[in-house]
PDB file of C-alpha atoms and ligand atoms in Angstrom:
ATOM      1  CA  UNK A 132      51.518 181.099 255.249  1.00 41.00           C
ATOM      2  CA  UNK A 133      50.270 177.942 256.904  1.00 46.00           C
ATOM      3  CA  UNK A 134      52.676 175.997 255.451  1.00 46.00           C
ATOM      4  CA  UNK A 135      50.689 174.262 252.361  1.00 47.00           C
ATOM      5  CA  UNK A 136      51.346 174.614 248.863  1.00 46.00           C
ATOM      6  CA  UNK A 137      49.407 176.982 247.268  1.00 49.00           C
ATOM      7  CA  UNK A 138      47.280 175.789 244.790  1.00 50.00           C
ATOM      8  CA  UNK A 139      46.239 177.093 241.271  1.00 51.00           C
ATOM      9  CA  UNK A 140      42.307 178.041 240.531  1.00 50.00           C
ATOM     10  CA  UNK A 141      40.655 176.234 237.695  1.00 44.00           C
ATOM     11  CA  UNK A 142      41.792 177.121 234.233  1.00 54.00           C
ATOM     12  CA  UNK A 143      44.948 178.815 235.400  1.00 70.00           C
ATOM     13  CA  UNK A 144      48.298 177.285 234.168  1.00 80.00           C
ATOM     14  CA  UNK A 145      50.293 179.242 236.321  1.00 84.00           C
ATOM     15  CA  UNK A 146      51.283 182.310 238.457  1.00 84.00           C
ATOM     16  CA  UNK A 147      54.497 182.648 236.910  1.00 86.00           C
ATOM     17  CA  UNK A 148      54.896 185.767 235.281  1.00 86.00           C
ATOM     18  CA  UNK A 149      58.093 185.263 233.130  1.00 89.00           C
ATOM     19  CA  UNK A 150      58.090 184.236 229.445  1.00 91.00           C
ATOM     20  CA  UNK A 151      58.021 180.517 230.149  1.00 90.00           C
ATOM     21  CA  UNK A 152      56.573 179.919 227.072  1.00 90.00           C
ATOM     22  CA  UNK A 153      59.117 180.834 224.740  1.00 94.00           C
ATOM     23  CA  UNK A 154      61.417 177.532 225.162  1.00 93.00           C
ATOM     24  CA  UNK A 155      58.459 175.468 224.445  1.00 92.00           C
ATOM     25  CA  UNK A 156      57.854 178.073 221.438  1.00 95.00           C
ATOM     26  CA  UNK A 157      61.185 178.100 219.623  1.00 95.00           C
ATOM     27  CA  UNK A 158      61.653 174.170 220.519  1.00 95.00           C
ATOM     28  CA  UNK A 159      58.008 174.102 218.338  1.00 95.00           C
ATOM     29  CA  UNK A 160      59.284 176.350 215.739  1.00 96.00           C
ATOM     30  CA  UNK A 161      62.864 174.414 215.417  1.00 96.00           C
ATOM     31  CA  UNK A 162      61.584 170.864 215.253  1.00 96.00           C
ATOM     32  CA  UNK A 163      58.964 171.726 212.610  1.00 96.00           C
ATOM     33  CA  UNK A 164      61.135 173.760 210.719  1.00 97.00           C
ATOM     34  CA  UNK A 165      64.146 171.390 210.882  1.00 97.00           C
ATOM     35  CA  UNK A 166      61.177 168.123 210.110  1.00 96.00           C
ATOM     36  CA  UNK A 167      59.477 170.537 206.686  1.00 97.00           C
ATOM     37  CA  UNK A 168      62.785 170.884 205.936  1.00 98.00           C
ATOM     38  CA  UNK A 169      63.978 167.267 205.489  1.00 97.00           C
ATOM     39  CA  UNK A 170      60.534 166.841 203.923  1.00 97.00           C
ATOM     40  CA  UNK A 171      61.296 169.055 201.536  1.00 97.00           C
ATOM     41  CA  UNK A 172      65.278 167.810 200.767  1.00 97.00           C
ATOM     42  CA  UNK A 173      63.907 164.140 200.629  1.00 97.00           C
ATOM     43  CA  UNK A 174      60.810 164.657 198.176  1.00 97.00           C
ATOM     44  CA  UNK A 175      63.049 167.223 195.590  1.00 97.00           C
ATOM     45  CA  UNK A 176      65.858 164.572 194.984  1.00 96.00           C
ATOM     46  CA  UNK A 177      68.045 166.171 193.489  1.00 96.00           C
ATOM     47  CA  UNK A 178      70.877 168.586 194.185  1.00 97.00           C
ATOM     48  CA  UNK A 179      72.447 166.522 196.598  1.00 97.00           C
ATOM     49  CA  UNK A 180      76.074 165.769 195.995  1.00 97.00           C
ATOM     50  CA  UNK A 181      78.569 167.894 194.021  1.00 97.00           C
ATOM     51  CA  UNK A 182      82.196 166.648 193.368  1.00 95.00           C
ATOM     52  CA  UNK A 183      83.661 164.787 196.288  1.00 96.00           C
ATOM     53  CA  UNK A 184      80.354 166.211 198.297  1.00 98.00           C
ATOM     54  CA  UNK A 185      77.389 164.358 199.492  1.00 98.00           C
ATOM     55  CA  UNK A 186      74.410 165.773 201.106  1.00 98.00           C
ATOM     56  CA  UNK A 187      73.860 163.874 204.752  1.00 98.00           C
ATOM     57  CA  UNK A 188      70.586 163.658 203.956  1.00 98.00           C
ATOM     58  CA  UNK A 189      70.993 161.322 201.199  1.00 98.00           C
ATOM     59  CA  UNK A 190      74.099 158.908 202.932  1.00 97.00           C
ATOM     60  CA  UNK A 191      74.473 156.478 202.821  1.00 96.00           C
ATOM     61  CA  UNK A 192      73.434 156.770 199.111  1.00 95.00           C
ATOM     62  CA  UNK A 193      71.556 153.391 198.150  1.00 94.00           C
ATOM     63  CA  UNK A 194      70.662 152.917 194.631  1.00 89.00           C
ATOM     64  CA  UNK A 195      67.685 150.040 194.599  1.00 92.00           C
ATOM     65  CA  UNK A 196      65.746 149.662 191.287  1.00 93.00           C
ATOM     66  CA  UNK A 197      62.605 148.228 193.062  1.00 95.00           C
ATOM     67  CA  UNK A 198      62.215 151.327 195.407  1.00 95.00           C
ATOM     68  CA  UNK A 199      60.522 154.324 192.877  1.00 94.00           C
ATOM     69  CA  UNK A 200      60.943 157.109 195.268  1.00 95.00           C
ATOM     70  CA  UNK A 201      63.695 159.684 196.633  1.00 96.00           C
ATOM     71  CA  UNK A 202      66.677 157.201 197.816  1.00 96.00           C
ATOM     72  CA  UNK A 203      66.910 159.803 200.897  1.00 97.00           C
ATOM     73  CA  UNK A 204      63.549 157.819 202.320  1.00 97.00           C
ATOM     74  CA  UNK A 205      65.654 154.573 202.379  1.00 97.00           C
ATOM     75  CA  UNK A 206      68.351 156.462 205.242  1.00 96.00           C
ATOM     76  CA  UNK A 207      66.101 159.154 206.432  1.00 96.00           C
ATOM     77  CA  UNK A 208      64.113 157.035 208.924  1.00 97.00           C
ATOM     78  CA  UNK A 209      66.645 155.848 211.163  1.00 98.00           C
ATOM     79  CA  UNK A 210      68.520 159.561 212.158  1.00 97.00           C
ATOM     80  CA  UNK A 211      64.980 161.152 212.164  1.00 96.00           C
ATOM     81  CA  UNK A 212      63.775 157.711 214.557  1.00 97.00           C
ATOM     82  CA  UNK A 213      66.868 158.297 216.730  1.00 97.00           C
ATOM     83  CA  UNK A 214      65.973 161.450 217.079  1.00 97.00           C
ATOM     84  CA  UNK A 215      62.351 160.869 217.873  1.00 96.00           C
ATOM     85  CA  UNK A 216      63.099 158.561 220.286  1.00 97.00           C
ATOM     86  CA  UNK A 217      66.048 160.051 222.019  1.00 97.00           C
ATOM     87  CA  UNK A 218      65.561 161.021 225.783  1.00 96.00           C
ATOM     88  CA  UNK A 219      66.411 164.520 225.844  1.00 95.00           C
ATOM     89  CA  UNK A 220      64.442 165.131 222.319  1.00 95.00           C
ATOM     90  CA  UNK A 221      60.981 163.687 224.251  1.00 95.00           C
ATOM     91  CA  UNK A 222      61.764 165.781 227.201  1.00 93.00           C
ATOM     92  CA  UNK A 223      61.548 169.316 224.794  1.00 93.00           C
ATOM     93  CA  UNK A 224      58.582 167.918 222.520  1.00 93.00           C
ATOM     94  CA  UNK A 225      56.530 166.379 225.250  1.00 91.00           C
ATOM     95  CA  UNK A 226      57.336 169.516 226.985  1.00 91.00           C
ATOM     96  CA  UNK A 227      56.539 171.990 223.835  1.00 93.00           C
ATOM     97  CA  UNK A 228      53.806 169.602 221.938  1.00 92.00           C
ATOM     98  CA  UNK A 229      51.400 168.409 224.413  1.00 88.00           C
ATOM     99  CA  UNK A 230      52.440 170.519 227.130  1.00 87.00           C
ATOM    100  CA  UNK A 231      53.251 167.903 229.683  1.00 85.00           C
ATOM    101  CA  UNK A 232      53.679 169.918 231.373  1.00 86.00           C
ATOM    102  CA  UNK A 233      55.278 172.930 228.989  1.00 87.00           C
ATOM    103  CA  UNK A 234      57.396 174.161 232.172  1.00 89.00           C
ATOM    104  CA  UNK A 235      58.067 174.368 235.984  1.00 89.00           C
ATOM    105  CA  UNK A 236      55.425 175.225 237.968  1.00 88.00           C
ATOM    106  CA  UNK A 237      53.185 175.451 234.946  1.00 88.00           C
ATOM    107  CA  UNK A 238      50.058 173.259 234.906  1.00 85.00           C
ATOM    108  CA  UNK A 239      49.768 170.000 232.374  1.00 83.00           C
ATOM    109  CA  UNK A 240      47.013 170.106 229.883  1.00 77.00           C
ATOM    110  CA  UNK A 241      46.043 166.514 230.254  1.00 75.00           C
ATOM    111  CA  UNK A 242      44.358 164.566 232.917  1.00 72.00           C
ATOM    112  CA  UNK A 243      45.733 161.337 232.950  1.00 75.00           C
ATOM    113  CA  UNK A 244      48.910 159.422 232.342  1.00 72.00           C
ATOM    114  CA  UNK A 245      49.848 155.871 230.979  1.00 74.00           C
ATOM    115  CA  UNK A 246      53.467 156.818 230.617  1.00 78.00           C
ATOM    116  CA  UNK A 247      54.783 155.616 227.269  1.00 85.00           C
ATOM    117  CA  UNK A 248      52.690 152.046 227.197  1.00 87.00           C
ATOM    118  CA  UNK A 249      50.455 152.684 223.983  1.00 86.00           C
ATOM    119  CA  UNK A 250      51.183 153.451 220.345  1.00 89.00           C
ATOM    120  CA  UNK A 251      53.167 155.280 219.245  1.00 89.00           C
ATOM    121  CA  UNK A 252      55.072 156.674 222.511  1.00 90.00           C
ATOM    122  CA  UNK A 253      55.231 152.883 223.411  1.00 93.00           C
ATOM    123  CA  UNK A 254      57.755 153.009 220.466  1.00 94.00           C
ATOM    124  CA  UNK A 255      60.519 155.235 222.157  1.00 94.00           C
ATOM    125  CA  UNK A 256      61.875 152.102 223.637  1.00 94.00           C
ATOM    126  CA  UNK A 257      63.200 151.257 220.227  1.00 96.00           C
ATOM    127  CA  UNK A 258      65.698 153.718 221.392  1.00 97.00           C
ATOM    128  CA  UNK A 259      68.504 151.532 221.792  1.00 97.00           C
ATOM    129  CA  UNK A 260      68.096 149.862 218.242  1.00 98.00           C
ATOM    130  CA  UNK A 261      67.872 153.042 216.676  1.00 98.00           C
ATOM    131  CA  UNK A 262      71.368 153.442 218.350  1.00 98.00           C
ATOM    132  CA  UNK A 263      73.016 150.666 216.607  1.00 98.00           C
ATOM    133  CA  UNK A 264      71.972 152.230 213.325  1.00 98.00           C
ATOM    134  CA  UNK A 265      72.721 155.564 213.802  1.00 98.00           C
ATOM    135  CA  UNK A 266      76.248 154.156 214.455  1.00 98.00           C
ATOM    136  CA  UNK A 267      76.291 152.766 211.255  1.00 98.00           C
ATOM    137  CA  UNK A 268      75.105 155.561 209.599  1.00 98.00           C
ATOM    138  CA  UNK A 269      77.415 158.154 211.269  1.00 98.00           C
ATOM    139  CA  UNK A 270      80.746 155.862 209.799  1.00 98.00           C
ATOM    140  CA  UNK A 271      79.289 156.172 206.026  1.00 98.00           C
ATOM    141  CA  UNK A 272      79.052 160.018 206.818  1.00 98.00           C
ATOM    142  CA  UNK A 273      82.866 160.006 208.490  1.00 98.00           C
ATOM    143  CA  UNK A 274      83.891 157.803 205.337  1.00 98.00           C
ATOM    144  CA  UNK A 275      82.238 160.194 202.986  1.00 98.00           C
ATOM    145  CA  UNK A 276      84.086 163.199 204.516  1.00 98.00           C
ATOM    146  CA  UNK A 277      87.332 161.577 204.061  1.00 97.00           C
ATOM    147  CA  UNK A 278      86.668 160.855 200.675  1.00 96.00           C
ATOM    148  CA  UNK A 279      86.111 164.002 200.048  1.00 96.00           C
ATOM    149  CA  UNK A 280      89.826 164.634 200.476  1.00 96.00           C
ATOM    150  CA  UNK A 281      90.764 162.457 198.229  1.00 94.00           C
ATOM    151  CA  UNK A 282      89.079 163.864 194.771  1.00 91.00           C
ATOM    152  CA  UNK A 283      90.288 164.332 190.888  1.00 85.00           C
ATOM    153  CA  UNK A 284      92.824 161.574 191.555  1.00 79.00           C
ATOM    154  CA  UNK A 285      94.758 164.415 194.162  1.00 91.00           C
ATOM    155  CA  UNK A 286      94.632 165.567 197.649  1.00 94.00           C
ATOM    156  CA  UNK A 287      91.248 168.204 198.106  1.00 93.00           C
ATOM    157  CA  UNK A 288      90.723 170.473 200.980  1.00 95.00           C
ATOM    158  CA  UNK A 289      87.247 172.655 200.264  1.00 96.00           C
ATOM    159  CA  UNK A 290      85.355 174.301 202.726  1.00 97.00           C
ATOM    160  CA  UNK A 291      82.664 171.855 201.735  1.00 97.00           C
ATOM    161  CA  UNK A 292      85.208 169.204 203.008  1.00 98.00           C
ATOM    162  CA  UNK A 293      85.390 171.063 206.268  1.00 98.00           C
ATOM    163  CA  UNK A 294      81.929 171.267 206.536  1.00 98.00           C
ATOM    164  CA  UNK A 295      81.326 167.599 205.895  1.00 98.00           C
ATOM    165  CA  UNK A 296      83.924 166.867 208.196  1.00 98.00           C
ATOM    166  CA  UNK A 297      82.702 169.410 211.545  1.00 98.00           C
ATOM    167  CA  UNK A 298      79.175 167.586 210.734  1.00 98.00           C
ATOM    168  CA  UNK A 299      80.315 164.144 211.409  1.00 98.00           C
ATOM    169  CA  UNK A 300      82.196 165.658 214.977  1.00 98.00           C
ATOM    170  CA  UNK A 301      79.197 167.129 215.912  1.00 98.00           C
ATOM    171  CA  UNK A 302      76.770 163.690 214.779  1.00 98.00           C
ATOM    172  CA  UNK A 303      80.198 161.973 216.909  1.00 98.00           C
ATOM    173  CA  UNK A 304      79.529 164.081 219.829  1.00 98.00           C
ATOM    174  CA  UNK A 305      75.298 163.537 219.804  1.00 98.00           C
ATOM    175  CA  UNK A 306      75.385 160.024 218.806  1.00 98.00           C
ATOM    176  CA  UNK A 307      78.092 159.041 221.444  1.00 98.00           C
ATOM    177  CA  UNK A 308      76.712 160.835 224.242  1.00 98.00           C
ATOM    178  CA  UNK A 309      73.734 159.151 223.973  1.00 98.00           C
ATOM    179  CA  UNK A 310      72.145 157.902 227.288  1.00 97.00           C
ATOM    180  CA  UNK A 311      71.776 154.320 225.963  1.00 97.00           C
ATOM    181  CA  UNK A 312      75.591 154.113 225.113  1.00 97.00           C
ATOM    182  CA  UNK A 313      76.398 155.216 228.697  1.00 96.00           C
ATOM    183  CA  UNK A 314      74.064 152.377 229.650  1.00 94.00           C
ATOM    184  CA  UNK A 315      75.499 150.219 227.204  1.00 94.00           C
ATOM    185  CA  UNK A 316      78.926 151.116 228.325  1.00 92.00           C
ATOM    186  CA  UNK A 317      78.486 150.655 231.696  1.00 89.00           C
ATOM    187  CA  UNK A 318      76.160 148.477 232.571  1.00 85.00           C
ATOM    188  CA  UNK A 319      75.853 144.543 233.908  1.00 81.00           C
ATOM    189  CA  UNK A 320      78.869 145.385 235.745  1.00 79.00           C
ATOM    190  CA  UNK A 321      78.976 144.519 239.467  1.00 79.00           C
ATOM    191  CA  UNK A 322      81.880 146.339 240.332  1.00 81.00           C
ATOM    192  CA  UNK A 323      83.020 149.460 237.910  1.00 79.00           C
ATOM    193  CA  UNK A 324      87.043 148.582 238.728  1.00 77.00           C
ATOM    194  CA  UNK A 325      86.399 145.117 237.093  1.00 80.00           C
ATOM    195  CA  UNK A 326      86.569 146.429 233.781  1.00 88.00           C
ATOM    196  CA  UNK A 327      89.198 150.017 233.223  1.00 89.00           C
ATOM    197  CA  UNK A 328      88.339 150.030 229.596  1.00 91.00           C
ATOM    198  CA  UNK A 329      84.490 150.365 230.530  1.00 92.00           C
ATOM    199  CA  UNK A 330      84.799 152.273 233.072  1.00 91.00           C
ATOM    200  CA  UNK A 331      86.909 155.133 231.563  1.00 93.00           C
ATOM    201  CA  UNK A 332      84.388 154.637 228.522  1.00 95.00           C
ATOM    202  CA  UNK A 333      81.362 155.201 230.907  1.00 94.00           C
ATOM    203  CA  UNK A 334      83.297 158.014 232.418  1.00 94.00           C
ATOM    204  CA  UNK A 335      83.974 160.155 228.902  1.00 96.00           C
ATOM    205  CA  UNK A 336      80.220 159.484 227.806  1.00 97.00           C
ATOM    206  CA  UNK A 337      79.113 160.747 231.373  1.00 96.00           C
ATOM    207  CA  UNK A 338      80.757 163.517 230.735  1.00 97.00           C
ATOM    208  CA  UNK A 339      79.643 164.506 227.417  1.00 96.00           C
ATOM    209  CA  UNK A 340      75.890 162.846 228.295  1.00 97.00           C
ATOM    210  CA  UNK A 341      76.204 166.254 230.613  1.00 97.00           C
ATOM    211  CA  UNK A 342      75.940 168.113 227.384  1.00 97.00           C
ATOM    212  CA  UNK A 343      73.918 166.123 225.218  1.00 98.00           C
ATOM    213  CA  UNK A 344      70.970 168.848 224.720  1.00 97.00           C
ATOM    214  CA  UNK A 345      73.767 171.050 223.339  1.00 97.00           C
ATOM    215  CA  UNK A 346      75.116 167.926 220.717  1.00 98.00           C
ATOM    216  CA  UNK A 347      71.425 167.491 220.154  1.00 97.00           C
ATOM    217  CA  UNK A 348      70.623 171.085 218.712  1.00 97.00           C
ATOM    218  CA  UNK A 349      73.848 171.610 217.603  1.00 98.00           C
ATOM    219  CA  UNK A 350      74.068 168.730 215.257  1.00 98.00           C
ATOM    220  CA  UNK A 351      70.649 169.376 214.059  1.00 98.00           C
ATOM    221  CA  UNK A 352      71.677 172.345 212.699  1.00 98.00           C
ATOM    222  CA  UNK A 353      74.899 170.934 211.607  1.00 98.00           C
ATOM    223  CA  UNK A 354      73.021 168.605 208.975  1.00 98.00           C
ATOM    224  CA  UNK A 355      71.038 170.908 207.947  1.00 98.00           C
ATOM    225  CA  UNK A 356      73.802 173.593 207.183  1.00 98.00           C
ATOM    226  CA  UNK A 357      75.613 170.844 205.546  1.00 98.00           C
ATOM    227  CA  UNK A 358      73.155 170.265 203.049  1.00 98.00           C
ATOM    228  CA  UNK A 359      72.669 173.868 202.525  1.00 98.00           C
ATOM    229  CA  UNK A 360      76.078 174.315 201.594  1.00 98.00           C
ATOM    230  CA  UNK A 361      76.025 171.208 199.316  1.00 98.00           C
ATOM    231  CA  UNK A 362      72.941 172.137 197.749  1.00 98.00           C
ATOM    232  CA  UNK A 363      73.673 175.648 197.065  1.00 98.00           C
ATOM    233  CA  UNK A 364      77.035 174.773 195.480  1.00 98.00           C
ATOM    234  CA  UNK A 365      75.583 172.084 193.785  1.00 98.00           C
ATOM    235  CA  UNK A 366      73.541 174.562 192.400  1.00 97.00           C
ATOM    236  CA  UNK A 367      75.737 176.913 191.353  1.00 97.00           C
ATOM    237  CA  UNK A 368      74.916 179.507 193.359  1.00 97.00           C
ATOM    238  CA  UNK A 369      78.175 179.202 195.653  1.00 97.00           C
ATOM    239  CA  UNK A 370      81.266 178.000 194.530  1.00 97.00           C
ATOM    240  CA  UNK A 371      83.652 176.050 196.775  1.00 95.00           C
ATOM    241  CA  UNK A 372      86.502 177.771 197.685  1.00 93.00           C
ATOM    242  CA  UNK A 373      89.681 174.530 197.623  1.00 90.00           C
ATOM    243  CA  UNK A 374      91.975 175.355 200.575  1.00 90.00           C
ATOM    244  CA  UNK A 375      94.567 172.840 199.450  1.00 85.00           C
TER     245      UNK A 375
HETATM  246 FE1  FES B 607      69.618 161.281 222.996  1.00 73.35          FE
HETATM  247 FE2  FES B 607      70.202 158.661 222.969  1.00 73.35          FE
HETATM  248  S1  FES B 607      69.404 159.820 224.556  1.00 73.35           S
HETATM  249  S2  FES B 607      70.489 160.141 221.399  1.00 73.35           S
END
């Protein structure tokens, strides 16, 4: 050893000899799946609410004469732009996509870097603004759910209620974890002790920012599995079991 790195011959990614590529793999196989999927839910249009139960996919639900396709095209692009643009979601698909690079100590495919200045990575500093919406969005889905308790002029506990309900925590837990909001939260302040209420805000998001690749693939799922359970109810091949 003399001390310098050692450096890779030409063509070789790496000298690791673990199964480094499977993160990049099943991130591949998860986003694509999860993106097909929401394709698919958007384009069908139909199947999306039963009872007191409304897809996610399709809230909030606008009805707009002059728009002639699926209303789910009118929501879908600010979750699926928050998403796009969120910090930990570019670190996986940068990482799985365009291998850049697709893991430690494993070579990058491309030779040179302008960062995210051009179209359309210049774009993922919309992230912020995409943040404001998805705020909106997430208190039509927590008003939903609690409608949904409140059905046939009576009190309703389903397990689709449940379900809508455990999807807006988890959406909660993603969308207010979200490295902007900490930003937000605590930021332009000189001194942290000026402001308590800001600072024990930044604190809790700090906290949960620590976790936000969990909230991030956990809540994916969770939106998904909601509309699953919608749709396959809605379809009559489930029936809601009422609780209460
Ligand atoms: Fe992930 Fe903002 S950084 S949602």
């Amino acid at each position: 050893m003399n001390g310098k790195p050692e450096t890779l011959a030409v063509g070789q990614l790496t000298e690791r000899k673990d199964a480094w590529w499977l993160e990049p793999l099943l991130t591949v196989v998860v986003l694509v799946s999860f993106g097909i999927y929401a394709l698919y839910v958007a384009l069908v249009n139909r199947n999306y609410e039963w009872g007191p139960y409304l897809s996610p996919f399709y809230s909030p639900y606008i009805q707009a004469s002059w728009w002639p396709f699926s209303p789910a095209f009118l929501v879908l692009w600010v979750p699926l732009g928050f998403r796009a643009t969120c910090y930990y979601y570019r670190k996986a698909y940068y990482r799985a996509f365009f291998w850049d690079p697709p893991a430690c100590a494993v070579s990058e495919l491309r030779k040179s870097y302008s960062g995210e200045r051009k179209f359309p990575f210049v774009l993922n500093n919309l992230h912020r603004f995409f943040w404001y919406l998805s705020v909106i969005v997430v208190a039509f889905l927590a008003y939903d759910a609690i409608k949904a308790f409140f059905w046939q002029d009576g009190f309703h506990v389903g397990v689709g209620t449940l379900v809508m309900v455990a999807n807006v925590v988890l959406l909660g837990y993603y969308t207010f974890s979200c490295h902007a909001f900490r930003h937000l939260a605590g930021g332009c302040m000189d001194c942290m002790s000026q402001n308590k209420t800001r600072y024990g805000l930044w604190k809790w998001i700090s906290h949960q920012n620590e976790r936000h690749a969990l909230w991030a693939w956990v809540s994916m799922f969770g939106v998904a599995l909601t509309d699953v359970y919608i749709r396959l109810v809605a379809t009559g091949h489930l029936t809601d079991l009422r609780i209460f």
